[in-house]
């Protein structure tokens, strides 16, 4: 039997990530290419979440973390920032029922501080309403920054009076916003950049990375399958030597 790898064009998915992280990038350029305002790109981006979420369920992904707004994104023009905030509120309002009916458990990773009070309440309500669901976890990284997350964890560790010798990687991990979730297995970035942009910098230490030039609103089921096919070919060694 040939041990040669399948050519790239062959979609062979033999492994799917348990936890998939997606850096949903390229909304602005998608809109620009169509002569539309950037916010139209963000709306199209939000609309795309549902089909990718459904395909993740179909492929057996158990946790999907989506990067929706970074701590650095506050530096964008005020109209874009307020538009993105409004979009999250509207999306929760419009889609919470359906997500809940479909067994989606919603989690939030990020700082609550800085988010408008009303939106905070909507987020907390979405977590509460869906907390018993178990078909898939949709973890929304919103007002999320990996460095902020690490500092927040350190603050809480100090507040809890944890002694230096008690500190372990496992304990530290539990203090992160993602506490309780396994590390991501695969990070997908749309929009063509080869960087993490402060996404899950602690948790992604051993994640596989995949990037595609496709803008997020155009990233469909076939594109996700391509990422899974590529992931299937990766040999995850975690620093060890594998016995063949
Ligand atoms: C990603 O799309 C969504 C957010 C950062 C909120 P961008 O808005 O960054 O799109 P580009 O990178 O400008 O095309
Ligand atoms: C990363 O995209 C953040 C989100 C997708 C929410 P950015 O567009 O903000 O990242 P940079 O600025 O290209 O690094
Ligand atoms: Mg971008």
Short mmCIF file of C-alpha atoms and ligand atoms in Angstrom, two decimals:
data_model
loop_
_atom_site.label_atom_id
_atom_site.label_comp_id
_atom_site.label_asym_id
_atom_site.label_seq_id
_atom_site.Cartn_x
_atom_site.Cartn_y
_atom_site.Cartn_z
CA UNK A 1 0.00 0.00 0.00
CA UNK A 2 1.27 3.44 -0.82
CA UNK A 3 2.22 5.55 2.14
CA UNK A 4 2.36 8.65 0.00
CA UNK A 5 0.29 11.59 1.10
CA UNK A 6 -2.82 12.43 -0.85
CA UNK A 7 -2.37 15.32 -3.28
CA UNK A 8 -3.76 18.60 -1.91
CA UNK A 9 -6.74 18.56 -4.23
CA UNK A 10 -8.04 15.35 -2.67
CA UNK A 11 -10.32 16.01 0.22
CA UNK A 12 -9.68 13.31 2.69
CA UNK A 13 -10.85 14.09 6.17
CA UNK A 14 -9.62 11.49 8.61
CA UNK A 15 -9.40 13.74 11.65
CA UNK A 16 -11.48 16.67 12.80
CA UNK A 17 -10.46 19.00 15.59
CA UNK A 18 -12.27 18.65 18.91
CA UNK A 19 -11.76 22.38 19.47
CA UNK A 20 -11.56 24.64 16.42
CA UNK A 21 -10.62 28.30 16.68
CA UNK A 22 -11.43 30.66 13.82
CA UNK A 23 -9.97 34.11 13.28
CA UNK A 24 -12.78 35.52 11.15
CA UNK A 25 -10.82 38.05 9.15
CA UNK A 26 -11.42 39.86 5.86
CA UNK A 27 -14.90 41.33 6.34
CA UNK A 28 -13.70 44.83 5.55
CA UNK A 29 -11.89 43.80 2.36
CA UNK A 30 -14.86 41.67 1.29
CA UNK A 31 -17.08 44.77 1.52
CA UNK A 32 -14.51 47.03 -0.10
CA UNK A 33 -14.22 44.69 -3.09
CA UNK A 34 -17.97 45.15 -3.61
CA UNK A 35 -18.00 48.92 -3.07
CA UNK A 36 -19.91 48.43 0.19
CA UNK A 37 -19.29 50.02 3.61
CA UNK A 38 -17.17 47.94 6.01
CA UNK A 39 -20.17 47.30 8.23
CA UNK A 40 -21.91 45.49 5.37
CA UNK A 41 -18.92 43.14 5.45
CA UNK A 42 -19.36 42.61 9.17
CA UNK A 43 -23.04 41.84 8.64
CA UNK A 44 -22.13 39.29 5.95
CA UNK A 45 -19.55 37.90 8.35
CA UNK A 46 -22.13 37.40 11.08
CA UNK A 47 -24.45 35.70 8.59
CA UNK A 48 -21.66 33.26 7.75
CA UNK A 49 -21.28 32.06 11.33
CA UNK A 50 -24.42 29.96 11.18
CA UNK A 51 -23.44 27.85 8.17
CA UNK A 52 -19.96 27.22 9.54
CA UNK A 53 -21.37 26.36 12.95
CA UNK A 54 -23.77 23.88 11.35
CA UNK A 55 -20.99 22.32 9.33
CA UNK A 56 -18.88 22.02 12.47
CA UNK A 57 -21.71 20.10 14.15
CA UNK A 58 -21.97 17.91 11.04
CA UNK A 59 -18.23 17.15 11.11
CA UNK A 60 -18.14 16.42 14.84
CA UNK A 61 -16.37 19.52 16.15
CA UNK A 62 -17.32 19.93 19.82
CA UNK A 63 -16.02 23.42 20.56
CA UNK A 64 -15.90 26.32 18.11
CA UNK A 65 -14.20 29.48 19.30
CA UNK A 66 -14.71 32.48 17.03
CA UNK A 67 -12.68 35.66 17.25
CA UNK A 68 -15.28 38.39 16.91
CA UNK A 69 -13.73 41.50 18.49
CA UNK A 70 -10.23 41.97 19.85
CA UNK A 71 -9.07 44.32 22.59
CA UNK A 72 -7.09 46.04 19.82
CA UNK A 73 -10.19 46.55 17.67
CA UNK A 74 -11.24 49.44 19.96
CA UNK A 75 -8.71 51.47 17.99
CA UNK A 76 -10.90 51.36 14.87
CA UNK A 77 -13.03 54.37 13.85
CA UNK A 78 -15.81 54.94 16.43
CA UNK A 79 -18.59 54.25 13.89
CA UNK A 80 -17.12 50.84 13.11
CA UNK A 81 -16.70 49.99 16.80
CA UNK A 82 -20.27 51.02 17.65
CA UNK A 83 -21.51 49.17 14.56
CA UNK A 84 -19.79 45.98 15.71
CA UNK A 85 -21.24 46.35 19.21
CA UNK A 86 -24.71 46.90 17.77
CA UNK A 87 -24.28 43.87 15.53
CA UNK A 88 -23.53 41.55 18.45
CA UNK A 89 -26.59 42.82 20.32
CA UNK A 90 -28.84 42.36 17.30
CA UNK A 91 -27.43 38.92 16.58
CA UNK A 92 -28.11 37.73 20.12
CA UNK A 93 -31.61 39.20 19.90
CA UNK A 94 -32.37 37.54 16.58
CA UNK A 95 -30.59 34.22 16.86
CA UNK A 96 -30.54 33.21 20.50
CA UNK A 97 -33.77 31.21 20.29
CA UNK A 98 -32.68 29.26 17.25
CA UNK A 99 -29.21 28.59 18.62
CA UNK A 100 -30.79 27.40 21.85
CA UNK A 101 -33.26 25.16 20.00
CA UNK A 102 -30.35 23.67 18.10
CA UNK A 103 -28.57 22.67 21.29
CA UNK A 104 -25.79 25.25 21.06
CA UNK A 105 -24.14 26.21 24.33
CA UNK A 106 -22.81 29.76 24.16
CA UNK A 107 -19.73 30.84 26.09
CA UNK A 108 -17.94 34.17 26.14
CA UNK A 109 -14.20 34.64 26.29
CA UNK A 110 -13.08 38.18 26.91
CA UNK A 111 -13.30 41.14 29.24
CA UNK A 112 -16.80 42.23 30.25
CA UNK A 113 -15.38 45.52 31.45
CA UNK A 114 -15.61 48.05 28.62
CA UNK A 115 -18.66 46.44 27.01
CA UNK A 116 -21.83 48.55 27.24
CA UNK A 117 -23.96 47.57 30.22
CA UNK A 118 -26.97 46.58 28.11
CA UNK A 119 -24.86 44.37 25.84
CA UNK A 120 -23.26 42.77 28.92
CA UNK A 121 -26.74 41.81 30.10
CA UNK A 122 -27.58 40.31 26.71
CA UNK A 123 -24.36 38.27 26.73
CA UNK A 124 -24.96 37.00 30.27
CA UNK A 125 -28.52 36.08 29.34
CA UNK A 126 -27.31 34.10 26.29
CA UNK A 127 -24.90 32.15 28.52
CA UNK A 128 -27.62 31.47 31.09
CA UNK A 129 -30.28 30.40 28.58
CA UNK A 130 -27.99 27.93 26.77
CA UNK A 131 -25.97 26.62 29.71
CA UNK A 132 -27.44 23.10 29.66
CA UNK A 133 -27.01 22.55 25.90
CA UNK A 134 -24.42 20.05 24.74
CA UNK A 135 -24.53 19.63 20.97
CA UNK A 136 -21.69 22.06 20.39
CA UNK A 137 -20.07 24.89 22.34
CA UNK A 138 -19.92 28.22 20.55
CA UNK A 139 -17.33 30.24 22.40
CA UNK A 140 -17.40 33.87 21.30
CA UNK A 141 -14.12 35.73 21.80
CA UNK A 142 -15.42 39.25 22.13
CA UNK A 143 -13.44 42.09 23.67
CA UNK A 144 -10.81 39.37 23.80
CA UNK A 145 -7.05 39.77 23.91
CA UNK A 146 -4.65 36.98 24.80
CA UNK A 147 -2.35 39.27 26.75
CA UNK A 148 -5.24 40.90 28.63
CA UNK A 149 -6.48 37.39 29.43
CA UNK A 150 -3.13 36.38 30.90
CA UNK A 151 -2.95 39.56 32.99
CA UNK A 152 -6.51 39.05 34.21
CA UNK A 153 -5.62 35.49 35.19
CA UNK A 154 -2.54 36.69 37.11
CA UNK A 155 -4.65 39.30 38.90
CA UNK A 156 -7.18 36.71 40.01
CA UNK A 157 -4.46 34.31 41.07
CA UNK A 158 -2.92 37.01 43.28
CA UNK A 159 -6.36 37.98 44.64
CA UNK A 160 -7.00 34.35 45.54
CA UNK A 161 -3.74 34.23 47.46
CA UNK A 162 -2.30 31.32 45.45
CA UNK A 163 1.22 30.57 46.68
CA UNK A 164 4.02 30.46 44.05
CA UNK A 165 4.65 26.74 44.62
CA UNK A 166 0.94 25.99 44.09
CA UNK A 167 1.02 27.51 40.62
CA UNK A 168 1.01 24.99 37.79
CA UNK A 169 0.17 25.18 34.09
CA UNK A 170 -3.06 23.35 34.81
CA UNK A 171 -4.11 25.76 37.53
CA UNK A 172 -3.14 28.76 35.42
CA UNK A 173 -5.18 27.43 32.51
CA UNK A 174 -8.23 27.29 34.74
CA UNK A 175 -7.90 31.01 35.47
CA UNK A 176 -8.07 31.91 31.78
CA UNK A 177 -11.37 33.04 30.22
CA UNK A 178 -11.42 29.66 28.50
CA UNK A 179 -11.03 27.81 31.83
CA UNK A 180 -12.61 24.37 31.56
CA UNK A 181 -12.21 24.15 27.78
CA UNK A 182 -9.55 21.97 26.19
CA UNK A 183 -6.88 23.72 24.13
CA UNK A 184 -7.73 24.40 20.48
CA UNK A 185 -6.48 21.71 18.09
CA UNK A 186 -6.69 23.81 14.97
CA UNK A 187 -6.69 27.56 14.39
CA UNK A 188 -8.08 28.67 11.04
CA UNK A 189 -7.53 32.20 9.82
CA UNK A 190 -9.38 33.63 6.85
CA UNK A 191 -8.31 36.77 4.99
CA UNK A 192 -4.77 35.61 4.26
CA UNK A 193 -2.68 36.79 7.20
CA UNK A 194 -0.22 34.49 8.93
CA UNK A 195 -0.55 35.76 12.47
CA UNK A 196 -2.50 35.13 15.65
CA UNK A 197 -3.30 38.81 16.37
CA UNK A 198 -3.41 38.08 20.11
CA UNK A 199 -5.85 35.14 19.74
CA UNK A 200 -5.58 32.32 22.31
CA UNK A 201 -1.84 32.88 22.63
CA UNK A 202 -1.52 30.65 25.69
CA UNK A 203 -4.00 27.99 24.57
CA UNK A 204 -2.72 27.69 20.99
CA UNK A 205 0.79 26.65 22.07
CA UNK A 206 0.36 23.31 20.28
CA UNK A 207 -2.49 24.10 17.90
CA UNK A 208 -2.14 23.39 14.22
CA UNK A 209 -2.43 26.53 12.10
CA UNK A 210 -4.22 26.97 8.78
CA UNK A 211 -4.65 30.12 6.78
CA UNK A 212 -6.55 30.84 3.58
CA UNK A 213 -6.79 34.02 1.50
CA UNK A 214 -10.58 33.60 1.32
CA UNK A 215 -12.40 36.41 3.11
CA UNK A 216 -14.55 35.32 6.03
CA UNK A 217 -17.98 36.00 4.42
CA UNK A 218 -16.97 33.69 1.51
CA UNK A 219 -15.56 30.94 3.72
CA UNK A 220 -18.03 28.09 3.19
CA UNK A 221 -18.40 24.38 4.00
CA UNK A 222 -15.98 23.32 1.24
CA UNK A 223 -13.37 25.75 2.51
CA UNK A 224 -13.73 24.37 6.01
CA UNK A 225 -13.41 20.84 4.67
CA UNK A 226 -10.16 21.87 2.98
CA UNK A 227 -8.86 23.01 6.35
CA UNK A 228 -9.93 19.70 7.92
CA UNK A 229 -8.29 17.73 5.10
CA UNK A 230 -5.08 19.64 5.66
CA UNK A 231 -5.41 19.11 9.43
CA UNK A 232 -5.85 15.38 8.79
CA UNK A 233 -2.39 15.29 7.23
CA UNK A 234 -0.63 16.98 10.10
CA UNK A 235 1.42 14.88 12.47
CA UNK A 236 0.97 16.26 15.96
CA UNK A 237 4.00 15.36 17.98
CA UNK A 238 3.80 17.62 21.07
CA UNK A 239 7.57 17.50 21.32
CA UNK A 240 7.81 13.73 21.29
CA UNK A 241 9.27 11.27 18.83
CA UNK A 242 6.48 9.20 17.35
CA UNK A 243 6.89 5.43 16.96
CA UNK A 244 5.94 4.35 13.45
C1 LIG B 1 -12.53 40.84 10.82
O1 LIG B 1 -12.63 41.54 9.63
C2 LIG B 1 -13.60 41.23 11.79
C3 LIG B 1 -13.13 42.06 12.90
C4 LIG B 1 -11.88 42.34 13.16
C5 LIG B 1 -14.14 42.60 13.78
P1 LIG B 1 -11.83 42.89 9.41
O2 LIG B 1 -12.74 44.03 9.74
O3 LIG B 1 -10.56 42.91 10.13
O4 LIG B 1 -11.61 42.85 7.85
P2 LIG B 1 -10.32 43.34 7.08
O5 LIG B 1 -9.15 42.62 7.64
O6 LIG B 1 -10.24 44.82 7.29
O7 LIG B 1 -10.59 42.98 5.67
C1 LIG B 2 -8.19 39.82 14.20
O1 LIG B 2 -8.36 40.54 13.04
C2 LIG B 2 -9.33 40.11 15.13
C3 LIG B 2 -10.61 39.51 14.75
C4 LIG B 2 -10.82 38.73 13.73
C5 LIG B 2 -11.71 39.82 15.64
P1 LIG B 2 -7.71 41.97 12.83
O2 LIG B 2 -8.09 42.42 11.47
O3 LIG B 2 -8.08 42.87 13.96
O4 LIG B 2 -6.16 41.64 12.94
P2 LIG B 2 -4.90 42.46 12.37
O5 LIG B 2 -5.11 43.89 12.74
O6 LIG B 2 -4.88 42.25 10.89
O7 LIG B 2 -3.73 41.83 13.03
MG1 LIG B 3 -8.67 42.34 9.61
#
